[in-house]
PDB file of C-alpha atoms and ligand atoms in Angstrom:
ATOM      1  CA  UNK J   1      10.075 -12.591  16.031  1.00  0.00           C
ATOM      2  CA  UNK J   2       9.938  -9.542  13.863  1.00  0.00           C
ATOM      3  CA  UNK J   3       8.664  -9.911  10.296  1.00  0.00           C
ATOM      4  CA  UNK J   4      11.315  -8.613   7.780  1.00  0.00           C
ATOM      5  CA  UNK J   5       9.385  -6.283   5.205  1.00  0.00           C
ATOM      6  CA  UNK J   6       9.982  -4.070   2.400  1.00  0.00           C
ATOM      7  CA  UNK J   7       7.206  -1.570   1.716  1.00  0.00           C
ATOM      8  CA  UNK J   8       6.823  -0.575  -1.862  1.00  0.00           C
ATOM      9  CA  UNK J   9       4.363   2.392  -1.996  1.00  0.00           C
ATOM     10  CA  UNK J  10       3.233   5.615  -4.021  1.00  0.00           C
ATOM     11  CA  UNK J  11       3.058   8.226  -1.310  1.00  0.00           C
ATOM     12  CA  UNK J  12       0.209   9.222  -1.394  1.00  0.00           C
ATOM     13  CA  UNK J  13      -1.988  10.378   1.691  1.00  0.00           C
ATOM     14  CA  UNK J  14      -3.041   6.878   2.885  1.00  0.00           C
ATOM     15  CA  UNK J  15       0.482   5.391   2.096  1.00  0.00           C
ATOM     16  CA  UNK J  16       1.936   7.949   4.548  1.00  0.00           C
ATOM     17  CA  UNK J  17      -0.422   6.781   7.171  1.00  0.00           C
ATOM     18  CA  UNK J  18       0.318   3.245   6.511  1.00  0.00           C
ATOM     19  CA  UNK J  19       4.241   4.201   6.619  1.00  0.00           C
ATOM     20  CA  UNK J  20       3.534   5.997  10.061  1.00  0.00           C
ATOM     21  CA  UNK J  21       2.033   2.821  11.397  1.00  0.00           C
ATOM     22  CA  UNK J  22       4.648   0.370  10.031  1.00  0.00           C
ATOM     23  CA  UNK J  23       7.759   2.279  11.337  1.00  0.00           C
ATOM     24  CA  UNK J  24       6.241   2.422  14.808  1.00  0.00           C
ATOM     25  CA  UNK J  25       5.278  -1.367  14.863  1.00  0.00           C
ATOM     26  CA  UNK J  26       7.176  -3.767  17.115  1.00  0.00           C
ATOM     27  CA  UNK J  27       5.946  -6.554  14.887  1.00  0.00           C
ATOM     28  CA  UNK J  28       7.747  -5.382  11.857  1.00  0.00           C
ATOM     29  CA  UNK J  29      11.484  -5.089  10.856  1.00  0.00           C
ATOM     30  CA  UNK J  30      10.994  -2.614   7.956  1.00  0.00           C
ATOM     31  CA  UNK J  31      14.292  -3.229   5.815  1.00  0.00           C
ATOM     32  CA  UNK J  32      13.480  -0.673   3.101  1.00  0.00           C
ATOM     33  CA  UNK J  33      10.845   1.698   1.523  1.00  0.00           C
ATOM     34  CA  UNK J  34      10.800   1.648  -2.213  1.00  0.00           C
ATOM     35  CA  UNK J  35       8.797   4.058  -4.246  1.00  0.00           C
ATOM     36  CA  UNK J  36       6.842   3.590  -7.694  1.00  0.00           C
ATOM     37  CA  UNK J  37       4.807   5.964  -9.930  1.00  0.00           C
ATOM     38  CA  UNK J  38       1.242   5.932  -9.177  1.00  0.00           C
ATOM     39  CA  UNK J  39      -0.851   8.555  -7.027  1.00  0.00           C
ATOM     40  CA  UNK J  40       1.713  10.807  -8.490  1.00  0.00           C
ATOM     41  CA  UNK J  41       4.852  11.005 -10.669  1.00  0.00           C
ATOM     42  CA  UNK J  42       7.844   8.741  -9.665  1.00  0.00           C
ATOM     43  CA  UNK J  43       9.923  11.820  -8.753  1.00  0.00           C
ATOM     44  CA  UNK J  44       7.111  13.080  -6.273  1.00  0.00           C
ATOM     45  CA  UNK J  45       6.461   9.819  -4.664  1.00  0.00           C
ATOM     46  CA  UNK J  46      10.068   9.422  -4.264  1.00  0.00           C
ATOM     47  CA  UNK J  47      10.650  12.696  -2.757  1.00  0.00           C
ATOM     48  CA  UNK J  48       7.513  12.085  -0.386  1.00  0.00           C
ATOM     49  CA  UNK J  49       9.080   8.879   0.546  1.00  0.00           C
ATOM     50  CA  UNK J  50      12.338  10.408   1.488  1.00  0.00           C
ATOM     51  CA  UNK J  51      10.620  13.297   3.432  1.00  0.00           C
ATOM     52  CA  UNK J  52       8.421  11.101   5.348  1.00  0.00           C
ATOM     53  CA  UNK J  53      11.238   8.804   6.517  1.00  0.00           C
ATOM     54  CA  UNK J  54      13.224  11.998   7.343  1.00  0.00           C
ATOM     55  CA  UNK J  55      10.305  13.626   9.003  1.00  0.00           C
ATOM     56  CA  UNK J  56       9.757  10.599  11.445  1.00  0.00           C
ATOM     57  CA  UNK J  57      13.450  10.511  12.208  1.00  0.00           C
ATOM     58  CA  UNK J  58      13.916   6.872  10.986  1.00  0.00           C
ATOM     59  CA  UNK J  59      16.997   5.565   9.346  1.00  0.00           C
ATOM     60  CA  UNK J  60      16.263   3.209   6.536  1.00  0.00           C
ATOM     61  CA  UNK J  61      17.013   3.139   2.777  1.00  0.00           C
ATOM     62  CA  UNK J  62      14.588   4.497   0.276  1.00  0.00           C
ATOM     63  CA  UNK J  63      14.949   3.239  -3.198  1.00  0.00           C
ATOM     64  CA  UNK J  64      13.128   4.643  -6.418  1.00  0.00           C
ATOM     65  CA  UNK J  65      11.326   2.394  -8.864  1.00  0.00           C
ATOM     66  CA  UNK J  66       9.386   2.515 -11.971  1.00  0.00           C
ATOM     67  CA  UNK J  67       8.658   5.837 -13.612  1.00  0.00           C
ATOM     68  CA  UNK J  68       5.515   4.405 -15.377  1.00  0.00           C
ATOM     69  CA  UNK J  69       3.545   1.135 -15.762  1.00  0.00           C
ATOM     70  CA  UNK J  70       5.235  -1.610 -17.800  1.00  0.00           C
ATOM     71  CA  UNK J  71       3.322  -1.262 -20.775  1.00  0.00           C
ATOM     72  CA  UNK J  72       1.005   1.815 -20.432  1.00  0.00           C
ATOM     73  CA  UNK J  73       1.215   5.420 -19.745  1.00  0.00           C
ATOM     74  CA  UNK J  74       0.914   6.494 -16.191  1.00  0.00           C
ATOM     75  CA  UNK J  75      -2.397   7.658 -14.797  1.00  0.00           C
ATOM     76  CA  UNK J  76      -1.720   9.550 -11.552  1.00  0.00           C
ATOM     77  CA  UNK J  77      -4.407  10.540  -8.812  1.00  0.00           C
ATOM     78  CA  UNK J  78      -3.732  14.063  -8.161  1.00  0.00           C
ATOM     79  CA  UNK J  79      -7.525  14.611  -7.683  1.00  0.00           C
ATOM     80  CA  UNK J  80      -7.387  12.481  -4.540  1.00  0.00           C
ATOM     81  CA  UNK J  81      -3.931  13.108  -3.214  1.00  0.00           C
ATOM     82  CA  UNK J  82      -3.233  16.613  -4.400  1.00  0.00           C
ATOM     83  CA  UNK J  83      -0.462  18.204  -6.812  1.00  0.00           C
ATOM     84  CA  UNK J  84       2.339  17.018  -4.550  1.00  0.00           C
ATOM     85  CA  UNK J  85       0.734  13.662  -3.388  1.00  0.00           C
ATOM     86  CA  UNK J  86       0.608  14.912   0.166  1.00  0.00           C
ATOM     87  CA  UNK J  87      -2.580  16.993   0.147  1.00  0.00           C
ATOM     88  CA  UNK J  88      -2.168  20.300   2.013  1.00  0.00           C
ATOM     89  CA  UNK J  89       0.652  18.990   4.142  1.00  0.00           C
ATOM     90  CA  UNK J  90       4.343  20.483   3.487  1.00  0.00           C
ATOM     91  CA  UNK J  91       7.106  18.470   4.982  1.00  0.00           C
ATOM     92  CA  UNK J  92      10.629  19.635   5.606  1.00  0.00           C
ATOM     93  CA  UNK J  93      13.135  18.820   2.948  1.00  0.00           C
ATOM     94  CA  UNK J  94      14.651  15.338   3.480  1.00  0.00           C
ATOM     95  CA  UNK J  95      17.936  14.812   5.424  1.00  0.00           C
ATOM     96  CA  UNK J  96      18.948  11.969   3.207  1.00  0.00           C
ATOM     97  CA  UNK J  97      18.998  10.789  -0.278  1.00  0.00           C
ATOM     98  CA  UNK J  98      17.614   7.742  -2.107  1.00  0.00           C
ATOM     99  CA  UNK J  99      19.919   4.804  -2.997  1.00  0.00           C
ATOM    100  CA  UNK J 100      21.305   4.556  -6.306  1.00  0.00           C
ATOM    101  CA  UNK J 101      19.897   0.998  -6.345  1.00  0.00           C
ATOM    102  CA  UNK J 102      16.683   0.750  -8.037  1.00  0.00           C
ATOM    103  CA  UNK J 103      13.730  -0.857  -6.280  1.00  0.00           C
ATOM    104  CA  UNK J 104      13.595  -4.042  -8.118  1.00  0.00           C
ATOM    105  CA  UNK J 105      17.416  -4.591  -7.578  1.00  0.00           C
ATOM    106  CA  UNK J 106      16.923  -3.845  -3.835  1.00  0.00           C
ATOM    107  CA  UNK J 107      13.991  -6.568  -3.655  1.00  0.00           C
ATOM    108  CA  UNK J 108      16.479  -9.092  -4.983  1.00  0.00           C
ATOM    109  CA  UNK J 109      19.538  -7.825  -2.972  1.00  0.00           C
ATOM    110  CA  UNK J 110      17.683  -7.935   0.275  1.00  0.00           C
ATOM    111  CA  UNK J 111      16.034 -11.054  -0.316  1.00  0.00           C
ATOM    112  CA  UNK J 112      17.787 -13.706  -2.517  1.00  0.00           C
ATOM    113  CA  UNK J 113      21.254 -12.457  -2.026  1.00  0.00           C
ATOM    114  CA  UNK J 114      20.898 -12.049   1.654  1.00  0.00           C
ATOM    115  CA  UNK J 115      19.114 -15.235   2.198  1.00  0.00           C
ATOM    116  CA  UNK J 116      16.516 -13.410   4.336  1.00  0.00           C
ATOM    117  CA  UNK J 117      12.966 -14.129   2.963  1.00  0.00           C
ATOM    118  CA  UNK J 118      11.318 -10.751   2.835  1.00  0.00           C
ATOM    119  CA  UNK J 119       7.516  -9.975   3.250  1.00  0.00           C
ATOM    120  CA  UNK J 120       6.936  -7.625   0.295  1.00  0.00           C
ATOM    121  CA  UNK J 121       3.977  -5.067   1.240  1.00  0.00           C
ATOM    122  CA  UNK J 122       2.690  -3.189  -1.788  1.00  0.00           C
ATOM    123  CA  UNK J 123       0.692  -0.076  -1.353  1.00  0.00           C
ATOM    124  CA  UNK J 124       0.652   1.047  -4.959  1.00  0.00           C
ATOM    125  CA  UNK J 125       0.857  -0.163  -8.743  1.00  0.00           C
ATOM    126  CA  UNK J 126       2.718  -3.327  -9.156  1.00  0.00           C
ATOM    127  CA  UNK J 127       5.089  -2.152 -11.575  1.00  0.00           C
ATOM    128  CA  UNK J 128       8.392  -2.573  -9.456  1.00  0.00           C
ATOM    129  CA  UNK J 129       7.405  -6.043  -8.409  1.00  0.00           C
ATOM    130  CA  UNK J 130       6.785  -7.092 -12.008  1.00  0.00           C
ATOM    131  CA  UNK J 131      10.055  -5.693 -13.237  1.00  0.00           C
ATOM    132  CA  UNK J 132      11.703  -7.572 -10.351  1.00  0.00           C
ATOM    133  CA  UNK J 133       9.951 -10.811 -11.482  1.00  0.00           C
ATOM    134  CA  UNK J 134      11.112 -10.339 -15.305  1.00  0.00           C
ATOM    135  CA  UNK J 135      14.778  -9.498 -14.093  1.00  0.00           C
ATOM    136  CA  UNK J 136      15.246 -12.073 -11.390  1.00  0.00           C
ATOM    137  CA  UNK J 137      13.651 -15.451 -12.405  1.00  0.00           C
ATOM    138  CA  UNK J 138      14.654 -16.664  -8.878  1.00  0.00           C
ATOM    139  CA  UNK J 139      12.986 -13.640  -6.799  1.00  0.00           C
ATOM    140  CA  UNK J 140      10.304 -15.768  -5.630  1.00  0.00           C
ATOM    141  CA  UNK J 141      12.821 -17.774  -3.695  1.00  0.00           C
ATOM    142  CA  UNK J 142      13.487 -14.617  -1.653  1.00  0.00           C
ATOM    143  CA  UNK J 143       9.934 -13.480  -1.126  1.00  0.00           C
ATOM    144  CA  UNK J 144       7.926 -15.206   1.756  1.00  0.00           C
ATOM    145  CA  UNK J 145       4.580 -13.485   0.891  1.00  0.00           C
ATOM    146  CA  UNK J 146       3.199 -10.406  -0.909  1.00  0.00           C
ATOM    147  CA  UNK J 147       0.516  -8.381   0.886  1.00  0.00           C
ATOM    148  CA  UNK J 148      -0.876  -6.010  -1.524  1.00  0.00           C
ATOM    149  CA  UNK J 149      -3.431  -3.204  -1.094  1.00  0.00           C
ATOM    150  CA  UNK J 150      -5.327  -3.739  -4.281  1.00  0.00           C
ATOM    151  CA  UNK J 151      -8.171  -5.218  -6.381  1.00  0.00           C
ATOM    152  CA  UNK J 152     -11.686  -6.119  -5.173  1.00  0.00           C
ATOM    153  CA  UNK J 153     -14.177  -9.161  -5.785  1.00  0.00           C
ATOM    154  CA  UNK J 154     -16.911  -7.054  -7.199  1.00  0.00           C
ATOM    155  CA  UNK J 155     -16.287  -3.575  -8.038  1.00  0.00           C
ATOM    156  CA  UNK J 156     -13.720  -0.501  -8.463  1.00  0.00           C
ATOM    157  CA  UNK J 157     -12.889   2.615  -7.200  1.00  0.00           C
ATOM    158  CA  UNK J 158     -10.969   4.180 -10.318  1.00  0.00           C
ATOM    159  CA  UNK J 159     -13.346   2.589 -12.840  1.00  0.00           C
ATOM    160  CA  UNK J 160     -16.701   0.948 -12.151  1.00  0.00           C
ATOM    161  CA  UNK J 161     -14.740  -2.403 -12.535  1.00  0.00           C
ATOM    162  CA  UNK J 162     -11.135  -1.746 -11.273  1.00  0.00           C
ATOM    163  CA  UNK J 163      -9.415  -0.538  -7.955  1.00  0.00           C
ATOM    164  CA  UNK J 164      -6.826   2.198  -8.801  1.00  0.00           C
ATOM    165  CA  UNK J 165      -3.449   0.135  -7.931  1.00  0.00           C
ATOM    166  CA  UNK J 166      -4.560  -2.709 -10.347  1.00  0.00           C
ATOM    167  CA  UNK J 167      -6.020  -0.446 -12.764  1.00  0.00           C
ATOM    168  CA  UNK J 168      -2.778   1.697 -13.045  1.00  0.00           C
ATOM    169  CA  UNK J 169      -0.675  -1.215 -14.230  1.00  0.00           C
ATOM    170  CA  UNK J 170      -2.809  -4.229 -14.961  1.00  0.00           C
ATOM    171  CA  UNK J 171      -0.134  -6.148 -16.817  1.00  0.00           C
ATOM    172  CA  UNK J 172       2.161  -5.865 -13.922  1.00  0.00           C
ATOM    173  CA  UNK J 173      -0.551  -7.053 -11.460  1.00  0.00           C
ATOM    174  CA  UNK J 174      -1.263 -10.057 -13.812  1.00  0.00           C
ATOM    175  CA  UNK J 175       2.244 -11.120 -13.767  1.00  0.00           C
ATOM    176  CA  UNK J 176       2.363 -10.733  -9.894  1.00  0.00           C
ATOM    177  CA  UNK J 177      -0.808 -12.892  -9.554  1.00  0.00           C
ATOM    178  CA  UNK J 178       0.663 -15.445 -11.867  1.00  0.00           C
ATOM    179  CA  UNK J 179       4.158 -15.616 -10.135  1.00  0.00           C
ATOM    180  CA  UNK J 180       3.513 -18.293  -7.635  1.00  0.00           C
ATOM    181  CA  UNK J 181       4.515 -16.139  -4.723  1.00  0.00           C
ATOM    182  CA  UNK J 182       1.913 -16.496  -1.776  1.00  0.00           C
ATOM    183  CA  UNK J 183      -0.388 -13.428  -2.118  1.00  0.00           C
ATOM    184  CA  UNK J 184      -2.723 -11.797   0.372  1.00  0.00           C
ATOM    185  CA  UNK J 185      -4.935  -9.331  -1.557  1.00  0.00           C
ATOM    186  CA  UNK J 186      -6.276  -6.551   0.726  1.00  0.00           C
ATOM    187  CA  UNK J 187      -8.834  -4.962  -1.644  1.00  0.00           C
ATOM    188  CA  UNK J 188     -11.746  -2.609  -1.488  1.00  0.00           C
ATOM    189  CA  UNK J 189     -14.115  -5.489  -0.099  1.00  0.00           C
ATOM    190  CA  UNK J 190     -11.976  -5.052   3.145  1.00  0.00           C
ATOM    191  CA  UNK J 191     -10.539  -1.578   3.181  1.00  0.00           C
ATOM    192  CA  UNK J 192     -14.127  -0.001   2.600  1.00  0.00           C
ATOM    193  CA  UNK J 193     -14.889  -1.464   6.102  1.00  0.00           C
ATOM    194  CA  UNK J 194     -11.880   0.204   7.636  1.00  0.00           C
ATOM    195  CA  UNK J 195     -13.089   3.641   8.053  1.00  0.00           C
ATOM    196  CA  UNK J 196     -12.149   6.148  10.601  1.00  0.00           C
ATOM    197  CA  UNK J 197     -14.739   8.593  11.975  1.00  0.00           C
ATOM    198  CA  UNK J 198     -13.897  12.279  12.616  1.00  0.00           C
ATOM    199  CA  UNK J 199     -14.226  11.639  16.376  1.00  0.00           C
ATOM    200  CA  UNK J 200     -11.699   8.875  16.385  1.00  0.00           C
ATOM    201  CA  UNK J 201      -9.334  10.877  14.302  1.00  0.00           C
ATOM    202  CA  UNK J 202      -9.317  13.757  16.827  1.00  0.00           C
ATOM    203  CA  UNK J 203      -9.240  11.279  19.782  1.00  0.00           C
ATOM    204  CA  UNK J 204      -5.816  10.069  18.349  1.00  0.00           C
ATOM    205  CA  UNK J 205      -4.022  12.972  20.084  1.00  0.00           C
ATOM    206  CA  UNK J 206      -3.520  16.716  20.395  1.00  0.00           C
ATOM    207  CA  UNK J 207      -0.077  16.989  19.176  1.00  0.00           C
ATOM    208  CA  UNK J 208       2.032  20.118  20.519  1.00  0.00           C
ATOM    209  CA  UNK J 209       4.081  20.027  17.439  1.00  0.00           C
ATOM    210  CA  UNK J 210       4.204  18.609  13.936  1.00  0.00           C
ATOM    211  CA  UNK J 211       5.146  15.092  14.676  1.00  0.00           C
ATOM    212  CA  UNK J 212       3.843  11.689  13.589  1.00  0.00           C
ATOM    213  CA  UNK J 213       0.535  12.026  15.322  1.00  0.00           C
ATOM    214  CA  UNK J 214      -0.012  15.618  13.684  1.00  0.00           C
ATOM    215  CA  UNK J 215       0.955  14.145  10.299  1.00  0.00           C
ATOM    216  CA  UNK J 216      -1.408  11.373  10.575  1.00  0.00           C
ATOM    217  CA  UNK J 217      -4.310  13.447  11.727  1.00  0.00           C
ATOM    218  CA  UNK J 218      -3.930  15.912   8.996  1.00  0.00           C
ATOM    219  CA  UNK J 219      -3.856  13.332   6.198  1.00  0.00           C
ATOM    220  CA  UNK J 220      -6.792  11.521   7.864  1.00  0.00           C
ATOM    221  CA  UNK J 221      -8.957  14.664   7.935  1.00  0.00           C
ATOM    222  CA  UNK J 222      -8.075  15.185   4.201  1.00  0.00           C
ATOM    223  CA  UNK J 223      -9.239  11.677   3.344  1.00  0.00           C
ATOM    224  CA  UNK J 224     -12.195  12.109   5.700  1.00  0.00           C
ATOM    225  CA  UNK J 225     -13.322  15.079   3.652  1.00  0.00           C
ATOM    226  CA  UNK J 226     -12.812  13.267   0.253  1.00  0.00           C
ATOM    227  CA  UNK J 227     -14.467  10.049   1.514  1.00  0.00           C
ATOM    228  CA  UNK J 228     -17.496  11.931   2.912  1.00  0.00           C
ATOM    229  CA  UNK J 229     -18.190  13.246  -0.596  1.00  0.00           C
ATOM    230  CA  UNK J 230     -18.901   9.583  -1.704  1.00  0.00           C
ATOM    231  CA  UNK J 231     -21.192   8.679   1.445  1.00  0.00           C
ATOM    232  CA  UNK J 232     -18.612   6.818   3.561  1.00  0.00           C
ATOM    233  CA  UNK J 233     -18.834   6.922   7.125  1.00  0.00           C
ATOM    234  CA  UNK J 234     -15.148   7.931   7.629  1.00  0.00           C
ATOM    235  CA  UNK J 235     -11.886   8.266   6.313  1.00  0.00           C
ATOM    236  CA  UNK J 236     -11.300   5.053   4.232  1.00  0.00           C
ATOM    237  CA  UNK J 237      -7.910   3.549   5.206  1.00  0.00           C
ATOM    238  CA  UNK J 238      -6.879   1.369   2.106  1.00  0.00           C
ATOM    239  CA  UNK J 239      -3.051   1.201   2.628  1.00  0.00           C
ATOM    240  CA  UNK J 240      -3.140   1.188   6.507  1.00  0.00           C
ATOM    241  CA  UNK J 241      -5.522  -1.895   6.063  1.00  0.00           C
ATOM    242  CA  UNK J 242      -2.621  -3.772   4.334  1.00  0.00           C
ATOM    243  CA  UNK J 243      -0.260  -2.892   7.077  1.00  0.00           C
ATOM    244  CA  UNK J 244      -2.763  -3.817   9.777  1.00  0.00           C
ATOM    245  CA  UNK J 245      -3.388  -7.193   7.878  1.00  0.00           C
ATOM    246  CA  UNK J 246       0.438  -8.162   8.285  1.00  0.00           C
ATOM    247  CA  UNK J 247       0.857  -7.009  11.784  1.00  0.00           C
ATOM    248  CA  UNK J 248      -2.252  -8.707  12.935  1.00  0.00           C
ATOM    249  CA  UNK J 249      -3.737 -11.374  10.425  1.00  0.00           C
ATOM    250  CA  UNK J 250      -6.656 -12.006  12.829  1.00  0.00           C
ATOM    251  CA  UNK J 251      -8.125  -8.496  11.838  1.00  0.00           C
ATOM    252  CA  UNK J 252      -9.118  -9.621   8.459  1.00  0.00           C
ATOM    253  CA  UNK J 253     -11.248 -12.638   7.152  1.00  0.00           C
ATOM    254  CA  UNK J 254      -9.947 -14.011   3.948  1.00  0.00           C
ATOM    255  CA  UNK J 255     -10.936 -16.758   1.474  1.00  0.00           C
ATOM    256  CA  UNK J 256      -8.472 -18.612  -0.925  1.00  0.00           C
ATOM    257  CA  UNK J 257      -9.415 -17.903  -4.569  1.00  0.00           C
ATOM    258  CA  UNK J 258      -7.903 -17.950  -7.915  1.00  0.00           C
ATOM    259  CA  UNK J 259      -7.475 -14.558  -9.105  1.00  0.00           C
ATOM    260  CA  UNK J 260      -6.390 -13.035 -12.230  1.00  0.00           C
ATOM    261  CA  UNK J 261      -6.531  -9.544 -13.884  1.00  0.00           C
ATOM    262  CA  UNK J 262      -8.335  -8.211 -16.902  1.00  0.00           C
ATOM    263  CA  UNK J 263      -5.669  -6.525 -19.218  1.00  0.00           C
ATOM    264  CA  UNK J 264      -7.933  -6.193 -22.426  1.00  0.00           C
ATOM    265  CA  UNK J 265     -11.615  -5.327 -21.457  1.00  0.00           C
ATOM    266  CA  UNK J 266     -13.202  -2.080 -22.831  1.00  0.00           C
ATOM    267  CA  UNK J 267     -15.213  -1.711 -19.682  1.00  0.00           C
ATOM    268  CA  UNK J 268     -13.227  -4.031 -17.352  1.00  0.00           C
ATOM    269  CA  UNK J 269      -9.665  -3.318 -17.704  1.00  0.00           C
ATOM    270  CA  UNK J 270      -7.827  -3.753 -14.446  1.00  0.00           C
ATOM    271  CA  UNK J 271     -10.450  -5.784 -13.040  1.00  0.00           C
ATOM    272  CA  UNK J 272      -9.238  -8.395 -10.463  1.00  0.00           C
ATOM    273  CA  UNK J 273     -11.179 -11.486 -11.701  1.00  0.00           C
ATOM    274  CA  UNK J 274     -11.961 -13.598  -8.723  1.00  0.00           C
ATOM    275  CA  UNK J 275     -13.198 -17.008  -9.025  1.00  0.00           C
ATOM    276  CA  UNK J 276     -15.469 -17.121  -6.019  1.00  0.00           C
ATOM    277  CA  UNK J 277     -17.644 -20.147  -7.267  1.00  0.00           C
ATOM    278  CA  UNK J 278     -14.420 -22.093  -8.295  1.00  0.00           C
ATOM    279  CA  UNK J 279     -15.703 -22.659 -11.847  1.00  0.00           C
ATOM    280  CA  UNK J 280     -12.258 -22.467 -13.506  1.00  0.00           C
ATOM    281  CA  UNK J 281     -10.760 -25.452 -11.829  1.00  0.00           C
ATOM    282  CA  UNK J 282      -7.719 -23.421 -11.244  1.00  0.00           C
ATOM    283  CA  UNK J 283      -5.930 -23.772  -7.800  1.00  0.00           C
ATOM    284  CA  UNK J 284      -6.220 -20.615  -5.444  1.00  0.00           C
ATOM    285  CA  UNK J 285      -3.412 -18.209  -5.869  1.00  0.00           C
ATOM    286  CA  UNK J 286      -4.403 -15.524  -3.263  1.00  0.00           C
ATOM    287  CA  UNK J 287      -5.859 -15.056  -0.026  1.00  0.00           C
ATOM    288  CA  UNK J 288      -8.629 -12.569  -0.667  1.00  0.00           C
ATOM    289  CA  UNK J 289      -9.566 -10.410   2.281  1.00  0.00           C
ATOM    290  CA  UNK J 290     -13.315  -9.877   2.499  1.00  0.00           C
ATOM    291  CA  UNK J 291     -13.753  -8.482   5.921  1.00  0.00           C
ATOM    292  CA  UNK J 292     -12.065  -6.168   8.360  1.00  0.00           C
ATOM    293  CA  UNK J 293     -12.669  -5.956  12.340  1.00  0.00           C
ATOM    294  CA  UNK J 294     -13.108  -2.115  12.290  1.00  0.00           C
ATOM    295  CA  UNK J 295     -13.155  -1.698  15.891  1.00  0.00           C
ATOM    296  CA  UNK J 296      -9.826  -3.583  16.457  1.00  0.00           C
ATOM    297  CA  UNK J 297      -8.368  -2.026  13.308  1.00  0.00           C
ATOM    298  CA  UNK J 298      -8.909   1.504  14.677  1.00  0.00           C
ATOM    299  CA  UNK J 299      -7.536   0.483  18.129  1.00  0.00           C
ATOM    300  CA  UNK J 300      -4.394  -0.831  16.430  1.00  0.00           C
ATOM    301  CA  UNK J 301      -3.972   2.406  14.104  1.00  0.00           C
ATOM    302  CA  UNK J 302      -4.396   4.526  17.228  1.00  0.00           C
ATOM    303  CA  UNK J 303      -2.034   2.718  19.350  1.00  0.00           C
ATOM    304  CA  UNK J 304       0.788   2.968  16.528  1.00  0.00           C
ATOM    305  CA  UNK J 305       0.347   6.610  15.709  1.00  0.00           C
ATOM    306  CA  UNK J 306       0.377   7.455  19.362  1.00  0.00           C
ATOM    307  CA  UNK J 307       3.982   6.049  19.514  1.00  0.00           C
ATOM    308  CA  UNK J 308       5.043   9.433  17.962  1.00  0.00           C
ATOM    309  CA  UNK J 309       3.652  11.316  21.042  1.00  0.00           C
ATOM    310  CA  UNK J 310       5.909   9.625  23.565  1.00  0.00           C
TER     311      UNK J 310
HETATM  312  O1  RIB B   1      -7.479   2.155  -4.379  1.00  0.00           O
HETATM  313  C1  RIB B   1      -6.571   2.792  -3.390  1.00  0.00           C
HETATM  314  C2  RIB B   1      -5.220   2.754  -3.573  1.00  0.00           C
HETATM  315  O2  RIB B   1      -4.893   3.624  -4.639  1.00  0.00           O
HETATM  316  C3  RIB B   1      -4.379   3.175  -2.322  1.00  0.00           C
HETATM  317  O3  RIB B   1      -3.111   2.490  -2.343  1.00  0.00           O
HETATM  318  C4  RIB B   1      -4.122   4.566  -2.699  1.00  0.00           C
HETATM  319  O4  RIB B   1      -2.953   5.109  -2.298  1.00  0.00           O
HETATM  320  C5  RIB B   1      -4.016   4.619  -4.187  1.00  0.00           C
HETATM  321  O5  RIB B   1      -2.825   4.270  -4.546  1.00  0.00           O
HETATM  322 CA1   CA B   2      -1.034   3.857  -2.326  1.00  0.00          CA
END
């Protein structure tokens, strides 16, 4: 039975690899892609979303979302993903256009209205989900689970305390953790174990034309170069880890913890505050991913990407 999913993302180099994987997976029924301001502006992430779906020759709706965080100015990550959000890669113009429907309205239409519970996978700031929660008090009735790439137990990558997706819109993230929707938090504790080496990247194929394999390898090479500056053993696959965790939950090891988000701290703004010692007495509200089976993860990534060679 395929899992009905909507993928909310801010493409984004690793978002793109995550989409390549998800759109090749037999385990997922990807109903729609929604985009949000994050790695780049809302306009750029939306155009990238359209171009990726078009380039991979997939037929599915793309809906735009928030232009900025719900209560703060937008902080993009062009230093990581480049001016376009797609590093050095230039994709052809999209053959299709985005829906008139906004991302948050699409979440509601495709879940509560259609009576099909949707597994929401978020790969960027949580602005769209927060707006949906504010606009549709019954949204949670239509969402089976949220699997998010975001947060960390003990450290950050955008600041010393906060991971980018949470830091970019901490108020939105706090609202999502308080929503009561089952959450799997795939944070840095897990994604920093999901690296892909240069040899593994090259072993994925030698495409004779610009296809999904070529796109994934080009972006992995870009990420590998960036990650190696920080001493990582390979290209860190943040967003692909979240997709992999939905396709095969046995890849990750999780613990149930109570998680909230710091929205006021001078040095800790955007930190996911994880009650690992259970001192708050609060019931756990998230499965927090702490470990990734890297070898099996790489095999999964390779198998999905090679679908585009066939
Ligand atoms: O911290 C990593 C996350 O921030 C990933 O989703 C990456 O795409 C950026 O959005
Ligand atoms: Ca992302």
